[in-house]
Coordinates of C-alpha atoms in Angstrom, one line a residue:
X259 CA -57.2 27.6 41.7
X260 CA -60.6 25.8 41.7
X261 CA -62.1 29.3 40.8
X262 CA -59.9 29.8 38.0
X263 CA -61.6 27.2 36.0
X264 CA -64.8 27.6 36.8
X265 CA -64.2 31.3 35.6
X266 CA -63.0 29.4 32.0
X267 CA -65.6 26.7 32.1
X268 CA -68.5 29.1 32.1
X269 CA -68.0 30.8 29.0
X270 CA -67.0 27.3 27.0
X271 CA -70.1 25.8 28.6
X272 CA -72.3 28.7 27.1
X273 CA -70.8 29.1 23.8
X274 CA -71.4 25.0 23.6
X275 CA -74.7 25.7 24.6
X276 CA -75.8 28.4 21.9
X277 CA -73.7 25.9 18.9
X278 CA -76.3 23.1 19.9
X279 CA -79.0 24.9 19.7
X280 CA -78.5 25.3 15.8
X281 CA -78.4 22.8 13.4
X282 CA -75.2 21.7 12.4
X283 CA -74.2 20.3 8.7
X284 CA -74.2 16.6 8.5
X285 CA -74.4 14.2 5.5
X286 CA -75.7 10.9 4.6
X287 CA -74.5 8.2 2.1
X288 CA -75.3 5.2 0.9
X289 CA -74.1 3.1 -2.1
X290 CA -75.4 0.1 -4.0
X291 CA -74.7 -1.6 -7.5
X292 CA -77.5 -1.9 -10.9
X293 CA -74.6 -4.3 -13.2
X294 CA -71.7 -3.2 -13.3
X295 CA -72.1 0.1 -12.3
X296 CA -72.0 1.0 -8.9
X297 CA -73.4 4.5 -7.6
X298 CA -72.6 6.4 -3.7
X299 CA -74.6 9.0 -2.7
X300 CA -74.5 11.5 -0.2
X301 CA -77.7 14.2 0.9
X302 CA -76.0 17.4 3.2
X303 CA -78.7 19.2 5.3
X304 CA -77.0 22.5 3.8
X305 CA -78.5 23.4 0.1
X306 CA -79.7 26.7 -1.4
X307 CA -83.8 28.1 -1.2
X308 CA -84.7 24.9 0.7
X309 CA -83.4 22.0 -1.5
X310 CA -80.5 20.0 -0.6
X311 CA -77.3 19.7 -1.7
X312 CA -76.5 16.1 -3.2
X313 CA -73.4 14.5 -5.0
X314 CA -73.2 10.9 -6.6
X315 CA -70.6 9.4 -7.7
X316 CA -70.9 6.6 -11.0
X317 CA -68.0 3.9 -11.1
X318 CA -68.0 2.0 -13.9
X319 CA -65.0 0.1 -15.5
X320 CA -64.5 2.7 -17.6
X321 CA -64.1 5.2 -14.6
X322 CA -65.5 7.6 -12.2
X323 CA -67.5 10.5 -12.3
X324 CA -69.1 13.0 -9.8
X325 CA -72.3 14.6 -10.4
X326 CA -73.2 17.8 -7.4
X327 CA -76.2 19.7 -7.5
X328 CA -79.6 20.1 -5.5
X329 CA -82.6 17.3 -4.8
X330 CA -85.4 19.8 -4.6
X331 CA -88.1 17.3 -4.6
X332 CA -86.5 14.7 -2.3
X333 CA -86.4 11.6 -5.1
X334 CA -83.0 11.4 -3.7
X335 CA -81.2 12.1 -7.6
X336 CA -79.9 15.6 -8.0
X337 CA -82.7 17.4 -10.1
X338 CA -82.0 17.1 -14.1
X339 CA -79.6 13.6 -13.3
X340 CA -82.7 11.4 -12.9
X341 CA -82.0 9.7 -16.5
X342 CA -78.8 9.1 -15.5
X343 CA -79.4 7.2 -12.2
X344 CA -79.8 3.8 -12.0
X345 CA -81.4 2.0 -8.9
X346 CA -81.4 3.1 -5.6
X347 CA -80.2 2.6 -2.1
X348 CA -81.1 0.0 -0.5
X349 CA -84.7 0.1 1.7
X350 CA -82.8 0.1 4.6
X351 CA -80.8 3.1 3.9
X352 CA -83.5 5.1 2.0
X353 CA -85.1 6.5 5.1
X354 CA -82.1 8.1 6.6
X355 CA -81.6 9.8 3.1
X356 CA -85.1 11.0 2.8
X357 CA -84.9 12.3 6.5
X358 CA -82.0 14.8 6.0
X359 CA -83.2 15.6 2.6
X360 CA -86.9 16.8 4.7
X361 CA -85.5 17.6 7.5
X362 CA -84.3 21.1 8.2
X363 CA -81.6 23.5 6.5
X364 CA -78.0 23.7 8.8
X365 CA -76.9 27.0 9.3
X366 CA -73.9 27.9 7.6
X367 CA -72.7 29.1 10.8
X368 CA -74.0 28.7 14.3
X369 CA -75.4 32.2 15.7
X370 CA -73.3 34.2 17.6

């Protein structure tokens, strides 16, 4: 019986292996408050010709609103929203936004 498994363990073991080697999705978020406004963002490491994907989302008492789209230039504000952006996250948080927004692109799909 002890071969048995090993005989499945292999092939998990070297599929795992090849999925780690690639760079998975992830996301980053961070929130904060300019009045009575408060803003969340999130930065994915997946995007389109090297800029990342972005979303925000605005709550104000009148409501809430997504904006999506792509941060080519890493300001951390998807590209034509800057106007509409007020503040940003905290100095703390900032970093771990800028790294996934230079860091690299995820593969939509790990190599087989």
């Amino acid at each position: 019986m002890g071969k048995r498994w090993t005989f499945l363990f292999l092939p998990l073991a070297a599929g795992l292996s090849g999925m780690a080697a690639a760079e998975t999705c992830r996301s980053v978020s961070a929130a904060w408050q300019v009045g009575e406004t408060a803003y969340t963002t999130r930065i994915w490491t997946t995007g389109d010709h090297g800029c990342k994907r972005i979303e925000h989302t605005i709550t104000t008492p009148e409501g809430v609103e997504t904006v999506t789209g792509l941060d080519c230039n890493c300001d951390l504000v998807a590209d034509g929203q800057e106007a509409r952006i007020e503040g940003s996250p905290h100095p703390h948080t900032r970093p771990k936004l800028e790294a996934v927004c230079r860091g690299p692109m995820a593969e939509p799909h790990a190599p087989r």
